[in-house]
Tab-separated table of C-alpha atoms and ligand atoms in Angstrom:
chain	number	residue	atom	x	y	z
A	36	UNK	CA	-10.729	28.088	9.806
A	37	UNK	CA	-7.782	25.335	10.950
A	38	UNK	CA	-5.002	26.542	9.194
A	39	UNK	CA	-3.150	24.296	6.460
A	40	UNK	CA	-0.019	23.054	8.357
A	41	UNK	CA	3.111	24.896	6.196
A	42	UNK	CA	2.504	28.414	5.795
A	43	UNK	CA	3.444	30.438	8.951
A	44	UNK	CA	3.497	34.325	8.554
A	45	UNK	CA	3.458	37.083	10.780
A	46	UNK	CA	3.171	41.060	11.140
A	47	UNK	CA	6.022	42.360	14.029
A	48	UNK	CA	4.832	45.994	14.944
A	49	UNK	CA	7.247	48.053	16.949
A	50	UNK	CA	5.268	49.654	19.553
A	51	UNK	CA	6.423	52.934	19.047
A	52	UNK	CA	3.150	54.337	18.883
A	53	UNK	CA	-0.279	53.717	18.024
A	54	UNK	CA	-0.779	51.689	14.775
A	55	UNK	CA	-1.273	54.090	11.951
A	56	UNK	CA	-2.317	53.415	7.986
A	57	UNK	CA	1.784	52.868	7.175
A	58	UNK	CA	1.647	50.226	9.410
A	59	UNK	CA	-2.083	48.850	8.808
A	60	UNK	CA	-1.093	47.950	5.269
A	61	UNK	CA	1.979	45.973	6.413
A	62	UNK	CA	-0.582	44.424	8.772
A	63	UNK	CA	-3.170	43.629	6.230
A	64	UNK	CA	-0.751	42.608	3.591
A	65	UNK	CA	0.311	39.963	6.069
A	66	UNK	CA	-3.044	38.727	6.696
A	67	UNK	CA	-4.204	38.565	3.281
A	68	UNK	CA	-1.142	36.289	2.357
A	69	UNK	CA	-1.641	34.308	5.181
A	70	UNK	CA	-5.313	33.877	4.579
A	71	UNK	CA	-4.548	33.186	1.300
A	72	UNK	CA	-2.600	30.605	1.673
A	73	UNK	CA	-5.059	29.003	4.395
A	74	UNK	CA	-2.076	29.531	6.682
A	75	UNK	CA	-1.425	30.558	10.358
A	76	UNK	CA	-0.791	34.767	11.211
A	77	UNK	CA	0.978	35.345	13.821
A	78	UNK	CA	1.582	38.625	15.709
A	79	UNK	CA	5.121	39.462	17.436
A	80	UNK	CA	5.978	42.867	19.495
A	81	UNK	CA	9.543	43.864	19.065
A	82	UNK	CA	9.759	46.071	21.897
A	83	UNK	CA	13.533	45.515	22.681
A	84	UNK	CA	14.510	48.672	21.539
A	85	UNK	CA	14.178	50.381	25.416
A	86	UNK	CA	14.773	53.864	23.767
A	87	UNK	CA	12.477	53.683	21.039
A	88	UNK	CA	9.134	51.773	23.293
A	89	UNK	CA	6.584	53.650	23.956
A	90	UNK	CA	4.303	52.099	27.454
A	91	UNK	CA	1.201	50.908	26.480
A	92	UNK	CA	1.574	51.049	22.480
A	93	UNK	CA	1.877	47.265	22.153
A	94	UNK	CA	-1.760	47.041	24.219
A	95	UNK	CA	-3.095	49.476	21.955
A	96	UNK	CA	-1.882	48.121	19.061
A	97	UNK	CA	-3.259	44.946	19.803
A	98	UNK	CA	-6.806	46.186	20.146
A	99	UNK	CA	-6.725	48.218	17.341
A	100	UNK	CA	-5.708	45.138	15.202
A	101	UNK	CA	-8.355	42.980	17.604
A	102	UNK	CA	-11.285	45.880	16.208
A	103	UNK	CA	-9.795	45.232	12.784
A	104	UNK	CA	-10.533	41.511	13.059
A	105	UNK	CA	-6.890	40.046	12.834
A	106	UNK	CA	-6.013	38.110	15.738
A	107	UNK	CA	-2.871	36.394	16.516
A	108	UNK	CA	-3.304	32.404	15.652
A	109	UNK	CA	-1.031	32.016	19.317
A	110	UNK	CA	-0.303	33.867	21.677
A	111	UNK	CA	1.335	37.375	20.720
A	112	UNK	CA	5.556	36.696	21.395
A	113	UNK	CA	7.087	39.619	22.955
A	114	UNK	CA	11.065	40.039	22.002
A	115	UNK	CA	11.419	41.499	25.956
A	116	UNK	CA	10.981	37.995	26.689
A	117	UNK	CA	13.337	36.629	24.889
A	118	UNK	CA	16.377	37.449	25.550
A	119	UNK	CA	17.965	33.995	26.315
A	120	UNK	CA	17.455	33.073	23.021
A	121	UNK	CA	19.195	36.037	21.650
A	122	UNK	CA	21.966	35.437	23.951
A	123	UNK	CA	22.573	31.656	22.751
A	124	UNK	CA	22.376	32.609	18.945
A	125	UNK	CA	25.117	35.600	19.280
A	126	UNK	CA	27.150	32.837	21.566
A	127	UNK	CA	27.023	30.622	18.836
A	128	UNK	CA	27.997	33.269	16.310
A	129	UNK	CA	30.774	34.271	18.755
A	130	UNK	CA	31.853	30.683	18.980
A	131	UNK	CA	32.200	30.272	15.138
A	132	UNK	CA	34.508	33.384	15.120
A	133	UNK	CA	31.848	35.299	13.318
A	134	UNK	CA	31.563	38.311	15.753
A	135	UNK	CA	34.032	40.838	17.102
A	136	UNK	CA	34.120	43.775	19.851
A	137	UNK	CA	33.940	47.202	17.926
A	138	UNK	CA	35.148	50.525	19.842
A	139	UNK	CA	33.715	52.980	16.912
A	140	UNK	CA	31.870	55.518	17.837
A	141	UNK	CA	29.246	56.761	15.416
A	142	UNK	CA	31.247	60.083	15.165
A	143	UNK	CA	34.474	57.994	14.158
A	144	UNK	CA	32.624	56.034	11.833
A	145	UNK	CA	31.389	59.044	10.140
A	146	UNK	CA	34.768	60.884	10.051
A	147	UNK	CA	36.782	57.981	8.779
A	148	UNK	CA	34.034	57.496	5.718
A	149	UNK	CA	34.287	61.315	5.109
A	150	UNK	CA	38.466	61.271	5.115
A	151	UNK	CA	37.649	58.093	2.729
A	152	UNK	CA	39.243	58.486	-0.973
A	153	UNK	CA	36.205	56.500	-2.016
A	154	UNK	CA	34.834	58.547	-5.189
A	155	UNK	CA	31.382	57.056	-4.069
A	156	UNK	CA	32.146	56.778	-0.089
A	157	UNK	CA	28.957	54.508	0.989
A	158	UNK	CA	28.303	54.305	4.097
A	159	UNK	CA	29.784	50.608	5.603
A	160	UNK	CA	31.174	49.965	8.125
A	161	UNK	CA	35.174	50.662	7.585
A	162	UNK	CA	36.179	47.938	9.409
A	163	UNK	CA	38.197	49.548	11.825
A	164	UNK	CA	38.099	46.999	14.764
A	165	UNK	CA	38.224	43.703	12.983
A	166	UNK	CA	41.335	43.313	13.906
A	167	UNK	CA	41.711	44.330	17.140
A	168	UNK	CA	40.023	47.327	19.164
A	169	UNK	CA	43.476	49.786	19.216
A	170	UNK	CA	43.452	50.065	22.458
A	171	UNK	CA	39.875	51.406	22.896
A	172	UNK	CA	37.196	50.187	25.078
A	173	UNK	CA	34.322	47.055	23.535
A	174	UNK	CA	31.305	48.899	22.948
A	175	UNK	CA	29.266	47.376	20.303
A	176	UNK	CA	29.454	43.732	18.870
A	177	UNK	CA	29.649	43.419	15.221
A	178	UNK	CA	29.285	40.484	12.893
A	179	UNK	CA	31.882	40.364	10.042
A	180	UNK	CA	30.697	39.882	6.802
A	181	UNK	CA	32.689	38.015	4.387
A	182	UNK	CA	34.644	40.056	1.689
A	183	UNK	CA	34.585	39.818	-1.963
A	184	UNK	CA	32.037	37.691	-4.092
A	185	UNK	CA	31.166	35.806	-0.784
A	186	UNK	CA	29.354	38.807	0.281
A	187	UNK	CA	26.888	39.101	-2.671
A	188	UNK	CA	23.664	37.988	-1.797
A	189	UNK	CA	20.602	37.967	-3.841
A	190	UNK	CA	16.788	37.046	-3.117
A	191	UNK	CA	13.677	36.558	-5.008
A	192	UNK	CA	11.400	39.099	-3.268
A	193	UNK	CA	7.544	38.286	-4.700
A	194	UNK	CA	6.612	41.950	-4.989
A	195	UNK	CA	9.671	43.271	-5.624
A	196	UNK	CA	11.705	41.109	-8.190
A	197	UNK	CA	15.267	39.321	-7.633
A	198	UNK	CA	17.490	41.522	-5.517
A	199	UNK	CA	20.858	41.386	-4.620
A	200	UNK	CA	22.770	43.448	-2.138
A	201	UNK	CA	26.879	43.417	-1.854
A	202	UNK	CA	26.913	43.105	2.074
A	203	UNK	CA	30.652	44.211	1.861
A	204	UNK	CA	30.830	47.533	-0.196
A	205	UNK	CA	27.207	48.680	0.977
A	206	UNK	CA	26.438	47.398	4.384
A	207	UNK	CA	30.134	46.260	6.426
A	208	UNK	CA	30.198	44.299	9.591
A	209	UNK	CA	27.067	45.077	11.085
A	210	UNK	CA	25.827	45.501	14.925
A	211	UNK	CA	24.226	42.478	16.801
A	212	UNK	CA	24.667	43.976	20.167
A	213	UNK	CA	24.352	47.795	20.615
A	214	UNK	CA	26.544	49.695	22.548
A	215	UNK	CA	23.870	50.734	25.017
A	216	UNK	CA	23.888	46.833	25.331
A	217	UNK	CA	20.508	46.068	23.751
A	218	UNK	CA	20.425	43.558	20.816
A	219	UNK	CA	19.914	44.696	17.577
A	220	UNK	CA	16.924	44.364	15.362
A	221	UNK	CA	18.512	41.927	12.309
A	222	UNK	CA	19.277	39.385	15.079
A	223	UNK	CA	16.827	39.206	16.946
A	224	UNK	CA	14.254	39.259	13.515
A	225	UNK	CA	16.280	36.550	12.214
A	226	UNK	CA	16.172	34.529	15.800
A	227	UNK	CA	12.421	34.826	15.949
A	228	UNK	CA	11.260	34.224	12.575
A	229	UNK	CA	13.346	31.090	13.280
A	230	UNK	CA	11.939	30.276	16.384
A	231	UNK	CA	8.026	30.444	15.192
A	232	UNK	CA	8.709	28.865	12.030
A	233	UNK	CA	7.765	31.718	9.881
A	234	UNK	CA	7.942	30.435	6.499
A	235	UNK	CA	6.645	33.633	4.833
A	236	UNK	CA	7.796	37.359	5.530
A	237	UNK	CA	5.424	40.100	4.458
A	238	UNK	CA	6.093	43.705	5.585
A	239	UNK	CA	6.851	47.073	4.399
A	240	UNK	CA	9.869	47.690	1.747
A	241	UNK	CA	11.567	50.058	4.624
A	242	UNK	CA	13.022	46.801	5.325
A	243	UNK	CA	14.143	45.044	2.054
A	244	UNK	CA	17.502	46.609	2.440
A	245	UNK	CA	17.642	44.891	5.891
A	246	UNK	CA	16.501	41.064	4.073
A	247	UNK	CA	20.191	40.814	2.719
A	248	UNK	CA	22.051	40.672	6.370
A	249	UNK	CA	18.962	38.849	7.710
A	250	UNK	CA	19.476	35.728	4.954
A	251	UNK	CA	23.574	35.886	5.970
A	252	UNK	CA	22.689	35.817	9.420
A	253	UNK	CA	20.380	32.590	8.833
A	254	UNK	CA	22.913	30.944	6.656
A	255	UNK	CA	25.456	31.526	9.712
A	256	UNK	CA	23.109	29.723	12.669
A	257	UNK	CA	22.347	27.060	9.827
A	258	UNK	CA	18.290	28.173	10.242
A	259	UNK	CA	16.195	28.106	6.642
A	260	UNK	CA	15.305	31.296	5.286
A	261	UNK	CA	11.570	31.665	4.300
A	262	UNK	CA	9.812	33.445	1.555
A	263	UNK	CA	10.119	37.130	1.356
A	264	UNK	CA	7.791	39.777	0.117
A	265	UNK	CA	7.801	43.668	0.770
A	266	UNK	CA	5.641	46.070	-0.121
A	267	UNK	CA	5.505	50.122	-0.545
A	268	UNK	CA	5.249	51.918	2.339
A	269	UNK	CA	3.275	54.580	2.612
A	270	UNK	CA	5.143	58.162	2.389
A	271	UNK	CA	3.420	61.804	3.474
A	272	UNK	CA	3.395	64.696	1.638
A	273	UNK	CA	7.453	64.951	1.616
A	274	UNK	CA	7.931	61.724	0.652
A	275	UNK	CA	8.908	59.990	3.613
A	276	UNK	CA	7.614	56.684	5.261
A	277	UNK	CA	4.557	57.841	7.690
A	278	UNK	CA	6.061	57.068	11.255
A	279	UNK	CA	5.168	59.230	13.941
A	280	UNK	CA	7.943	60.897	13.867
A	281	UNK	CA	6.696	61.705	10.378
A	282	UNK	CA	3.096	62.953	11.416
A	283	UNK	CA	1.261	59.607	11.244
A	284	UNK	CA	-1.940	60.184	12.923
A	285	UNK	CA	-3.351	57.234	15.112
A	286	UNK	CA	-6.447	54.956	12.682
A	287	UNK	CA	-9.871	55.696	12.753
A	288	UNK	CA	-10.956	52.040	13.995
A	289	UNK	CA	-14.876	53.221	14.462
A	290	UNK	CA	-15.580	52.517	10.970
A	291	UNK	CA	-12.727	49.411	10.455
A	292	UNK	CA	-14.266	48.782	6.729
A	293	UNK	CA	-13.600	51.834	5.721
A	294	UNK	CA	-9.885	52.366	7.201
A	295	UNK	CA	-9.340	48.967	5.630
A	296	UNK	CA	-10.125	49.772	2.328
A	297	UNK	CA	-8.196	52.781	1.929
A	298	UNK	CA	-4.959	50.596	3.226
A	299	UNK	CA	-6.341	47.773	0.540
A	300	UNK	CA	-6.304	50.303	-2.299
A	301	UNK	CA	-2.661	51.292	-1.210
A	302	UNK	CA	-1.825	47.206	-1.832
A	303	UNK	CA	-3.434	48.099	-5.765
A	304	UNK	CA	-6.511	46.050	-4.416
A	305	UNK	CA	-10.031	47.574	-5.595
A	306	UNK	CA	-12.455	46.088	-2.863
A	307	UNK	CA	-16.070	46.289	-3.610
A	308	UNK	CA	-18.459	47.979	-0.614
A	309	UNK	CA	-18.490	45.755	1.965
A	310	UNK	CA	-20.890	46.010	5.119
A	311	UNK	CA	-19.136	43.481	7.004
A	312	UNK	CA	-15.522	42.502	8.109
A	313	UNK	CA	-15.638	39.201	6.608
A	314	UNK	CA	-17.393	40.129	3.605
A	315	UNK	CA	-14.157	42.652	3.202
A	316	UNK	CA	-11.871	39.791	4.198
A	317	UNK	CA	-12.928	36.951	1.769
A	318	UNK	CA	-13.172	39.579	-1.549
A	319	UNK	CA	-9.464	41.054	-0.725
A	320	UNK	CA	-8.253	37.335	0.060
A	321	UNK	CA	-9.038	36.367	-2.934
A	322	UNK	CA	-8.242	39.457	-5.040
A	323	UNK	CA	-4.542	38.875	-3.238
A	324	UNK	CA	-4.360	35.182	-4.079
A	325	UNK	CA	-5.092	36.235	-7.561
A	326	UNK	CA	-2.523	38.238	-8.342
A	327	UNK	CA	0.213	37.045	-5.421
A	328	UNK	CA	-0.573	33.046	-5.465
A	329	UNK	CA	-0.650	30.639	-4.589
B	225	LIG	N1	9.380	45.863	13.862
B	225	LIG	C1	9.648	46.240	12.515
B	225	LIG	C2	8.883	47.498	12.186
B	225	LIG	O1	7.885	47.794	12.823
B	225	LIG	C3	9.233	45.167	11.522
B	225	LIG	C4	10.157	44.040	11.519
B	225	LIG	C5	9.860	42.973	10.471
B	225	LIG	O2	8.730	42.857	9.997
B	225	LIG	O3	10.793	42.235	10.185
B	225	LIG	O4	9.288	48.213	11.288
């Protein structure tokens, strides 16, 4: 299938282990809306964060997504190689005044918000450094968000309804450069979606409190900010998103129909018994397109 030119989407696993069903569905949810759209899927690894990457999970995950037949429409983009970029946007952001040097440590952080009078302390930023460092060493870079109505910014997400997040009161000045020196996830999301054109962002709703700073970012480096939808991850027993931290066990990809369909029922799909891949593919395409559009 040539893909309609327009529509570019794309799943962006963290190889922190093996893919498992939390992560198939954000995979498949992807695909669907892609297909669905006749539009291109791309795949991207974010294995920046050094701490977090495990060697050999981005391989893996590739295959198992390869044995699940969804294949990257180009070549798979690795953030690890593409660090340049990341380095022009935050010089940009730099340039525009947008970004300063914070000396917080995390323990600060959290004592300052504790000695807060808040009555419902949240957990921003405090703002301690946007002024000036006091004296402390630059550890992290931060990008200041604007105060006051300025900061209120709302989204039409398609699964999820309108949403609208005060980036002052509940989210602060927020890292783009880590103190251990690696880049931070929200820019280097927003520089890549740029970068590939993604018109369309489908993943899991772990991240829809993340979309907020991600649209202010794109607004800052003048970028347009695609379409948005996120849907529900899938929680264990105690209620929390399957990671493997969380006891995610790796997918059963010998019987990919199967493994599929369970992750398809978790998107409210219903597919009917299918004995191939692509007989799977076209029904839950068009179930998707049905009740998602176009
Ligand atoms: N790498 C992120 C994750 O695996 C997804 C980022 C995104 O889709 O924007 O949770």
């Amino acid at each position: 299938m040539n893909p309609k030119p327009g529509y570019r989407g794309r799943f962006a696993p963290s190889p922190t282990g093996p893919l498992h069903v939390g992560s198939l569905v954000s995979a498949l949810a992807s695909f669907l809306d892609a297909r669905a759209h006749q539009g291109a899927w791309l795949i991207r690894i974010e294995d920046i964060d050094g701490p977090r990457t495990v060697p050999g999970a981005a391989k893996e995950i590739l295959s198992t997504l390869g044995r699940f037949g969804m294949h990257s429409a180009e070549q798979p983009v690795w953030q690890s190689q593409r660090v340049t970029a990341y380095e022009q946007a935050f010089e940009q952001l730099l340039a525009a005044g947008f970004v300063f040097p914070c000396g917080c440590t995390r323990r600060e952080i959290a004592d300052s918000l504790a000695h807060s009078h808040a009555r419902h302390a949240t957990l921003a930023y405090p703002g301690t450094c946007r002024d000036g460092l006091h004296g402390k060493p630059a550890r992290a870079w931060r990008m200041r968000v604007p105060d006051a109505d300025a900061a209120v910014l709302s989204f039409e997400d398609r699964w999820q309804g309108m949403q609208t997040q005060d980036l002052a009161s509940e989210v602060g000045d927020f890292v783009l450069k880590r103190a251990d020196g690696e880049w931070a996830y929200q820019l280097a999301v927003v520089i890549d979606d740029a970068d590939a054109r993604i018109t369309h962002v489908v993943r899991g709703a772990d991240l829809l409190d993340s979309t907020a700073r991600q649209i202010y970012l794109q607004r800052c480096l003048g970028v347009p900010t695609p379409t948005y939808l996120h849907v529900p991850v899938v929680v264990n027993e105690y209620g929390e998103k399957l990671s493997k931290q969380t006891g995610a066990t790796a997918l059963d990809s010998g019987t990919p129909v199967a493994t599929l369909t369970q992750a398809a029922r978790h998107l409210g799909l219903d597919p009917a018994p299918a004995a191939s891949l692509e007989a799977f593919y076209s029904d839950t395409t068009a179930q998707w397109a049905k009740r998602l559009g176009p």
